[in-house]
Amino acid sequence: MQTQPVLRVHDLTTCFDGDETTVLAVDRLSFDLMPGETLGLVGESGCGKSVTSLSIMRLLRAPGRVAGGRIEFDGQDLLALSEKAMRAIRGNQISMIFQEPMTSLNPVFTVGRQISESLMLHQGLSRREAMAQAESLLELVQISDPARRVREYPYQLSGGMRQRAMIAMALACQPKVLIADEPTTALDVTIQAQILHLLREIQQRLGTSIVLITHDLGVVAQMCQRVIVMYAGRKVEEGSVDDILDRAQHPYTQALIRSLPDFADGQDHTARLAELPGIVPVMTPESRGCAFAARCPEAQPRCSEQAPPAADAGSRHRVWCWARAAEPAPAALTA
């Protein structure tokens, strides 16, 4: 049984260069993805989740750039590869379901042609063979009448069918790693449940490792074994899905969970949902302290001055928070 990570991200730093300042979108992010695992990247909009995925795929456009770190896949650093070598991996061994299926498909090509492109490029299939395989992939993702659908254009498909087509495209070459960026965005709850069930079913069949990017903790509960909570480009908590949802330690994670509606019997369904005041800060190389300090109800004086170290909150459960750190605050900061 393979015990080595299939994907290892170490100290990934991604920034966007402006005229007057540089913004840190991802700040020294590290994680391992194990074979067959689903790892969730969670956080509100602007926390760096999608930028992380684009960094891994090396699809960032200027002014974005990867400023540091390593992304290891099959023993090689993806950041050190030539573009030609990266193209042999992208869409083949590492694939991605992009956000917004309504706009991610090319409207001027048929669904079958878009799926077959990667098969011809990476598998060396003829156009006829690739179209036949595209039809089989549409059947795999449970699209009815696949022989007809491969000849249709994206506008002829419903939102749920377009998302299924995006999944078929991502799985065409049976990748080892699948990055799913908000795969249920803009879908109603019934279609969302079907898409999540489909992803689990295909993962079990193919043994694919999944990085699931979402802000929906309900999706995390259904899909993930481990979860990383991100805030302002930084990792603030990491643990099993039970650790994060049932034993959250970081004030930001706790605030996310409190913001969810509770539909359990006996609860006041008319009560106002808890909200988190303030906005996500713009982080730069000069930023100091904990990024969440200005919004945190448990902030200490040193939170604005020093970035917190990792604190163990259980087996493989870690939190980056001074309020949870074992090290006492210096007297000068507590006075």
Tab-separated table of C-alpha atoms in Angstrom:
chain	number	residue	atom	x	y	z
A	1	MET	CA	0.000	0.000	0.000
A	2	GLN	CA	1.384	3.400	-1.026
A	3	THR	CA	1.990	5.630	1.999
A	4	GLN	CA	3.821	8.503	0.299
A	5	PRO	CA	1.836	11.622	-0.626
A	6	VAL	CA	0.780	11.793	-4.253
A	7	LEU	CA	1.012	15.590	-4.037
A	8	ARG	CA	3.085	17.630	-1.599
A	9	VAL	CA	2.837	21.416	-1.332
A	10	HIS	CA	5.562	23.035	0.780
A	11	ASP	CA	5.684	26.716	1.762
A	12	LEU	CA	3.759	27.807	-1.336
A	13	THR	CA	3.735	31.590	-1.626
A	14	THR	CA	1.792	33.283	-4.413
A	15	CYS	CA	1.547	37.024	-4.863
A	16	PHE	CA	0.098	39.661	-7.161
A	17	ASP	CA	2.325	42.596	-8.050
A	18	GLY	CA	0.700	46.020	-8.191
A	19	ASP	CA	2.074	49.426	-9.065
A	20	GLU	CA	2.665	50.358	-5.445
A	21	THR	CA	2.546	47.141	-3.450
A	22	THR	CA	2.624	43.356	-3.630
A	23	VAL	CA	-0.358	41.402	-2.308
A	24	LEU	CA	0.198	37.964	-0.768
A	25	ALA	CA	-2.662	35.768	-1.957
A	26	VAL	CA	-1.144	32.553	-0.561
A	27	ASP	CA	1.377	32.776	2.261
A	28	ARG	CA	3.640	29.776	2.990
A	29	LEU	CA	0.935	27.140	2.581
A	30	SER	CA	1.930	23.499	3.101
A	31	PHE	CA	-0.044	20.265	2.858
A	32	ASP	CA	0.202	16.636	1.730
A	33	LEU	CA	-2.420	14.809	-0.323
A	34	MET	CA	-2.472	11.051	0.169
A	35	PRO	CA	-3.551	8.450	-2.427
A	36	GLY	CA	-7.342	8.110	-2.584
A	37	GLU	CA	-7.869	10.947	-0.101
A	38	THR	CA	-10.235	13.908	-0.364
A	39	LEU	CA	-8.721	17.019	1.196
A	40	GLY	CA	-10.904	20.084	1.665
A	41	LEU	CA	-9.624	23.658	1.361
A	42	VAL	CA	-12.166	25.825	3.168
A	43	GLY	CA	-12.593	29.542	3.710
A	44	GLU	CA	-14.558	32.584	2.647
A	45	SER	CA	-14.082	34.309	-0.696
A	46	GLY	CA	-10.659	35.888	-1.027
A	47	CYS	CA	-8.841	33.516	1.329
A	48	GLY	CA	-6.589	32.051	-1.385
A	49	LYS	CA	-8.283	28.738	-2.182
A	50	SER	CA	-8.641	29.176	-5.939
A	51	VAL	CA	-5.250	30.878	-6.252
A	52	THR	CA	-3.760	27.786	-4.603
A	53	SER	CA	-5.332	25.544	-7.240
A	54	LEU	CA	-4.171	27.764	-10.109
A	55	SER	CA	-0.671	27.796	-8.611
A	56	ILE	CA	-0.589	23.991	-8.537
A	57	MET	CA	-1.785	23.824	-12.150
A	58	ARG	CA	0.605	26.642	-13.148
A	59	LEU	CA	-2.238	28.565	-14.731
A	60	LEU	CA	-1.712	31.900	-12.992
A	61	ARG	CA	-1.805	34.931	-15.223
A	62	ALA	CA	0.146	38.142	-14.689
A	63	PRO	CA	0.338	40.019	-12.403
A	64	GLY	CA	0.065	36.802	-10.366
A	65	ARG	CA	3.192	34.729	-9.775
A	66	VAL	CA	4.450	31.962	-7.518
A	67	ALA	CA	7.070	33.659	-5.360
A	68	GLY	CA	8.342	30.650	-3.426
A	69	GLY	CA	7.869	27.094	-2.260
A	70	ARG	CA	7.720	23.662	-3.860
A	71	ILE	CA	4.908	21.629	-5.413
A	72	GLU	CA	6.034	18.008	-5.616
A	73	PHE	CA	4.263	15.429	-7.759
A	74	ASP	CA	5.753	12.009	-8.519
A	75	GLY	CA	9.084	13.134	-7.107
A	76	GLN	CA	9.459	16.249	-9.243
A	77	ASP	CA	8.933	19.910	-8.460
A	78	LEU	CA	6.204	21.195	-10.774
A	79	LEU	CA	7.473	24.750	-10.382
A	80	ALA	CA	10.843	23.768	-11.857
A	81	LEU	CA	9.442	22.075	-14.979
A	82	SER	CA	9.459	23.617	-18.430
A	83	GLU	CA	6.077	24.600	-19.835
A	84	LYS	CA	6.287	21.678	-22.276
A	85	ALA	CA	6.883	19.205	-19.439
A	86	MET	CA	4.066	20.763	-17.411
A	87	ARG	CA	1.634	20.421	-20.326
A	88	ALA	CA	2.288	16.676	-20.297
A	89	ILE	CA	1.053	16.568	-16.680
A	90	ARG	CA	-1.696	19.204	-16.712
A	91	GLY	CA	-5.016	17.682	-17.768
A	92	ASN	CA	-3.412	14.247	-17.792
A	93	GLN	CA	-2.046	13.227	-14.373
A	94	ILE	CA	-3.341	16.310	-12.556
A	95	SER	CA	-6.674	17.654	-13.700
A	96	MET	CA	-9.097	20.315	-12.563
A	97	ILE	CA	-12.823	20.972	-12.495
A	98	PHE	CA	-13.036	24.722	-12.877
A	99	GLN	CA	-15.478	26.977	-11.084
A	100	GLU	CA	-18.578	28.161	-12.965
A	101	PRO	CA	-19.526	25.377	-15.417
A	102	MET	CA	-21.806	27.853	-17.195
A	103	THR	CA	-18.781	29.755	-18.528
A	104	SER	CA	-15.902	27.246	-18.374
A	105	LEU	CA	-16.957	25.308	-21.471
A	106	ASN	CA	-16.162	26.808	-24.876
A	107	PRO	CA	-19.491	27.774	-26.481
A	108	VAL	CA	-18.285	27.316	-30.087
A	109	PHE	CA	-17.216	23.654	-29.807
A	110	THR	CA	-19.322	20.589	-29.128
A	111	VAL	CA	-19.071	18.899	-25.755
A	112	GLY	CA	-17.576	15.811	-27.367
A	113	ARG	CA	-14.834	17.764	-29.093
A	114	GLN	CA	-13.837	19.494	-25.859
A	115	ILE	CA	-13.626	16.201	-23.972
A	116	SER	CA	-11.757	14.450	-26.783
A	117	GLU	CA	-8.987	17.078	-27.046
A	118	SER	CA	-7.099	15.858	-23.979
A	119	LEU	CA	-7.491	12.239	-25.080
A	120	MET	CA	-5.886	12.999	-28.448
A	121	LEU	CA	-3.148	15.108	-26.842
A	122	HIS	CA	-2.198	12.871	-23.920
A	123	GLN	CA	-3.355	9.385	-24.945
A	124	GLY	CA	-2.542	9.575	-28.652
A	125	LEU	CA	-6.036	8.521	-29.730
A	126	SER	CA	-7.415	9.274	-33.168
A	127	ARG	CA	-10.353	11.686	-33.394
A	128	ARG	CA	-12.766	8.791	-33.939
A	129	GLU	CA	-11.361	6.858	-30.948
A	130	ALA	CA	-11.387	9.969	-28.765
A	131	MET	CA	-15.013	10.749	-29.611
A	132	ALA	CA	-15.997	7.176	-28.755
A	133	GLN	CA	-14.173	7.526	-25.431
A	134	ALA	CA	-15.883	10.890	-24.828
A	135	GLU	CA	-19.221	9.164	-25.269
A	136	SER	CA	-18.212	6.539	-22.691
A	137	LEU	CA	-17.147	9.286	-20.276
A	138	LEU	CA	-20.516	11.020	-20.573
A	139	GLU	CA	-22.118	7.693	-19.762
A	140	LEU	CA	-19.763	7.351	-16.763
A	141	VAL	CA	-20.954	10.703	-15.375
A	142	GLN	CA	-24.550	9.578	-15.911
A	143	ILE	CA	-25.591	11.869	-18.755
A	144	SER	CA	-28.496	10.303	-20.605
A	145	ASP	CA	-28.233	9.599	-24.345
A	146	PRO	CA	-24.462	10.237	-24.501
A	147	ALA	CA	-24.304	9.473	-28.242
A	148	ARG	CA	-26.439	12.561	-28.874
A	149	ARG	CA	-24.906	14.758	-26.168
A	150	VAL	CA	-21.356	14.504	-27.559
A	151	ARG	CA	-22.599	16.334	-30.664
A	152	GLU	CA	-24.351	19.090	-28.725
A	153	TYR	CA	-23.038	22.500	-27.697
A	154	PRO	CA	-22.843	23.717	-24.080
A	155	TYR	CA	-25.873	25.993	-24.447
A	156	GLN	CA	-27.985	22.918	-25.167
A	157	LEU	CA	-27.189	21.387	-21.765
A	158	SER	CA	-28.633	22.228	-18.361
A	159	GLY	CA	-26.393	23.524	-15.586
A	160	GLY	CA	-26.167	20.106	-13.970
A	161	MET	CA	-25.332	18.427	-17.276
A	162	ARG	CA	-22.629	21.010	-17.985
A	163	GLN	CA	-21.075	20.303	-14.612
A	164	ARG	CA	-21.145	16.580	-15.385
A	165	ALA	CA	-19.485	17.309	-18.729
A	166	MET	CA	-16.767	19.272	-16.894
A	167	ILE	CA	-16.207	16.269	-14.621
A	168	ALA	CA	-16.010	13.961	-17.643
A	169	MET	CA	-13.423	16.262	-19.220
A	170	ALA	CA	-11.343	16.351	-16.030
A	171	LEU	CA	-11.443	12.555	-15.678
A	172	ALA	CA	-10.762	11.775	-19.336
A	173	CYS	CA	-7.155	10.664	-18.736
A	174	GLN	CA	-7.834	9.084	-15.323
A	175	PRO	CA	-5.695	11.577	-13.362
A	176	LYS	CA	-3.996	10.717	-10.096
A	177	VAL	CA	-5.030	14.099	-8.670
A	178	LEU	CA	-8.289	15.951	-9.289
A	179	ILE	CA	-8.685	19.548	-8.124
A	180	ALA	CA	-12.375	20.440	-7.802
A	181	ASP	CA	-12.886	24.199	-7.438
A	182	GLU	CA	-16.390	24.812	-6.061
A	183	PRO	CA	-17.818	21.917	-8.134
A	184	THR	CA	-21.414	22.587	-7.039
A	185	THR	CA	-21.492	26.368	-7.580
A	186	ALA	CA	-24.824	27.691	-8.932
A	187	LEU	CA	-26.473	24.259	-8.773
A	188	ASP	CA	-29.681	23.588	-6.875
A	189	VAL	CA	-29.477	21.290	-3.860
A	190	THR	CA	-30.833	18.237	-5.695
A	191	ILE	CA	-28.281	18.476	-8.512
A	192	GLN	CA	-25.572	19.307	-5.954
A	193	ALA	CA	-26.265	16.067	-4.099
A	194	GLN	CA	-26.114	14.118	-7.360
A	195	ILE	CA	-22.769	15.700	-8.341
A	196	LEU	CA	-21.216	14.954	-4.939
A	197	HIS	CA	-22.451	11.354	-5.071
A	198	LEU	CA	-20.997	11.059	-8.569
A	199	LEU	CA	-17.589	12.351	-7.443
A	200	ARG	CA	-17.481	9.861	-4.555
A	201	GLU	CA	-18.490	7.009	-6.832
A	202	ILE	CA	-15.875	7.844	-9.466
A	203	GLN	CA	-13.179	8.316	-6.824
A	204	GLN	CA	-13.860	4.843	-5.458
A	205	ARG	CA	-13.738	3.391	-8.948
A	206	LEU	CA	-10.564	5.148	-10.136
A	207	GLY	CA	-8.725	5.722	-6.831
A	208	THR	CA	-8.282	9.415	-7.596
A	209	SER	CA	-7.044	11.828	-4.921
A	210	ILE	CA	-9.173	14.982	-4.698
A	211	VAL	CA	-8.459	18.511	-3.518
A	212	LEU	CA	-11.930	19.938	-2.906
A	213	ILE	CA	-12.145	23.731	-2.770
A	214	THR	CA	-15.310	25.073	-1.193
A	215	HIS	CA	-16.822	27.531	1.254
A	216	ASP	CA	-19.688	25.114	1.981
A	217	LEU	CA	-19.092	23.147	5.178
A	218	GLY	CA	-22.004	20.875	4.299
A	219	VAL	CA	-20.110	19.734	1.210
A	220	VAL	CA	-17.011	19.223	3.364
A	221	ALA	CA	-18.969	16.993	5.759
A	222	GLN	CA	-20.097	14.755	2.897
A	223	MET	CA	-16.861	14.535	0.926
A	224	CYS	CA	-13.669	15.088	2.913
A	225	GLN	CA	-11.449	13.046	5.204
A	226	ARG	CA	-9.188	15.988	6.104
A	227	VAL	CA	-9.755	19.737	6.039
A	228	ILE	CA	-7.555	22.829	5.883
A	229	VAL	CA	-9.160	26.119	6.897
A	230	MET	CA	-7.615	29.140	5.183
A	231	TYR	CA	-7.825	32.807	6.034
A	232	ALA	CA	-6.126	35.650	4.136
A	233	GLY	CA	-3.884	33.194	2.306
A	234	ARG	CA	-2.733	31.384	5.447
A	235	LYS	CA	-3.570	28.044	6.996
A	236	VAL	CA	-5.260	28.645	10.368
A	237	GLU	CA	-6.473	25.134	11.235
A	238	GLU	CA	-5.956	21.618	9.929
A	239	GLY	CA	-7.449	18.308	11.000
A	240	SER	CA	-9.833	15.496	10.221
A	241	VAL	CA	-13.331	16.445	9.122
A	242	ASP	CA	-14.607	15.483	12.599
A	243	ASP	CA	-11.929	17.619	14.257
A	244	ILE	CA	-12.886	20.671	12.225
A	245	LEU	CA	-16.664	20.337	12.358
A	246	ASP	CA	-17.055	18.989	15.915
A	247	ARG	CA	-13.951	20.238	17.747
A	248	ALA	CA	-12.939	23.435	15.954
A	249	GLN	CA	-10.309	25.398	17.873
A	250	HIS	CA	-9.507	28.500	15.837
A	251	PRO	CA	-11.848	31.472	16.419
A	252	TYR	CA	-12.244	31.872	12.648
A	253	THR	CA	-13.270	28.236	12.143
A	254	GLN	CA	-15.689	28.542	15.047
A	255	ALA	CA	-17.171	31.685	13.488
A	256	LEU	CA	-17.662	29.883	10.165
A	257	ILE	CA	-19.544	27.075	11.883
A	258	ARG	CA	-21.699	29.485	13.913
A	259	SER	CA	-22.739	31.231	10.714
A	260	LEU	CA	-24.450	28.076	9.443
A	261	PRO	CA	-28.220	27.719	9.908
A	262	ASP	CA	-29.256	24.945	12.305
A	263	PHE	CA	-32.313	23.051	11.094
A	264	ALA	CA	-32.406	20.593	14.003
A	265	ASP	CA	-35.692	20.043	15.802
A	266	GLY	CA	-36.205	22.344	18.752
A	267	GLN	CA	-34.022	25.119	17.341
A	268	ASP	CA	-35.291	28.654	16.776
A	269	HIS	CA	-35.388	28.796	12.986
A	270	THR	CA	-36.269	32.496	13.033
A	271	ALA	CA	-33.142	33.517	14.968
A	272	ARG	CA	-30.672	35.785	13.231
A	273	LEU	CA	-27.550	33.984	12.017
A	274	ALA	CA	-24.253	34.853	13.661
A	275	GLU	CA	-22.113	37.134	11.555
A	276	LEU	CA	-18.431	37.936	11.564
A	277	PRO	CA	-17.803	41.698	11.579
A	278	GLY	CA	-15.045	43.268	9.508
A	279	ILE	CA	-13.430	42.263	6.233
A	280	VAL	CA	-10.509	40.098	5.155
A	281	PRO	CA	-7.320	42.209	5.274
A	282	VAL	CA	-5.030	42.761	2.319
A	283	MET	CA	-1.813	40.957	3.203
A	284	THR	CA	1.563	42.191	1.980
A	285	PRO	CA	5.145	41.033	2.658
A	286	GLU	CA	5.280	43.699	5.368
A	287	SER	CA	2.160	42.430	7.196
A	288	ARG	CA	2.807	41.367	10.781
A	289	GLY	CA	1.041	39.168	13.283
A	290	CYS	CA	-2.072	37.043	12.850
A	291	ALA	CA	-4.178	37.991	9.825
A	292	PHE	CA	-7.378	37.400	11.823
A	293	ALA	CA	-6.402	39.588	14.788
A	294	ALA	CA	-8.539	42.616	13.858
A	295	ARG	CA	-11.720	40.486	13.714
A	296	CYS	CA	-10.942	38.018	16.497
A	297	PRO	CA	-12.942	38.091	19.763
A	298	GLU	CA	-10.007	36.434	21.575
A	299	ALA	CA	-7.228	38.676	20.254
A	300	GLN	CA	-4.270	39.389	22.529
A	301	PRO	CA	-1.759	42.260	22.175
A	302	ARG	CA	0.853	40.006	20.593
A	303	CYS	CA	-1.593	38.785	17.938
A	304	SER	CA	-0.992	41.995	15.987
A	305	GLU	CA	2.778	41.704	16.288
A	306	GLN	CA	3.738	38.046	15.950
A	307	ALA	CA	2.439	35.305	13.669
A	308	PRO	CA	1.216	32.413	15.841
A	309	PRO	CA	3.028	29.059	15.825
A	310	ALA	CA	1.264	25.764	15.202
A	311	ALA	CA	-0.340	24.314	18.325
A	312	ASP	CA	-1.364	20.666	18.656
A	313	ALA	CA	-5.060	20.252	19.380
A	314	GLY	CA	-5.134	16.470	19.013
A	315	SER	CA	-3.806	13.722	16.786
A	316	ARG	CA	-3.024	15.409	13.429
A	317	HIS	CA	-5.178	18.369	14.515
A	318	ARG	CA	-3.282	21.657	14.507
A	319	VAL	CA	-4.296	25.267	14.970
A	320	TRP	CA	-2.380	28.507	14.377
A	321	CYS	CA	-3.635	30.745	17.196
A	322	TRP	CA	-1.968	32.469	20.152
A	323	ALA	CA	-5.027	31.813	22.327
A	324	ARG	CA	-4.439	28.061	21.847
A	325	ALA	CA	-0.639	28.126	22.032
A	326	ALA	CA	1.067	26.416	24.968
A	327	GLU	CA	3.709	29.154	25.139
A	328	PRO	CA	2.672	31.919	27.568
A	329	ALA	CA	2.661	35.511	26.388
A	330	PRO	CA	5.753	37.568	27.300
A	331	ALA	CA	5.259	39.824	30.313
A	332	ALA	CA	5.724	42.948	28.183
A	333	LEU	CA	2.746	41.939	26.058
A	334	THR	CA	0.460	40.900	28.902
A	335	ALA	CA	1.121	43.867	31.155
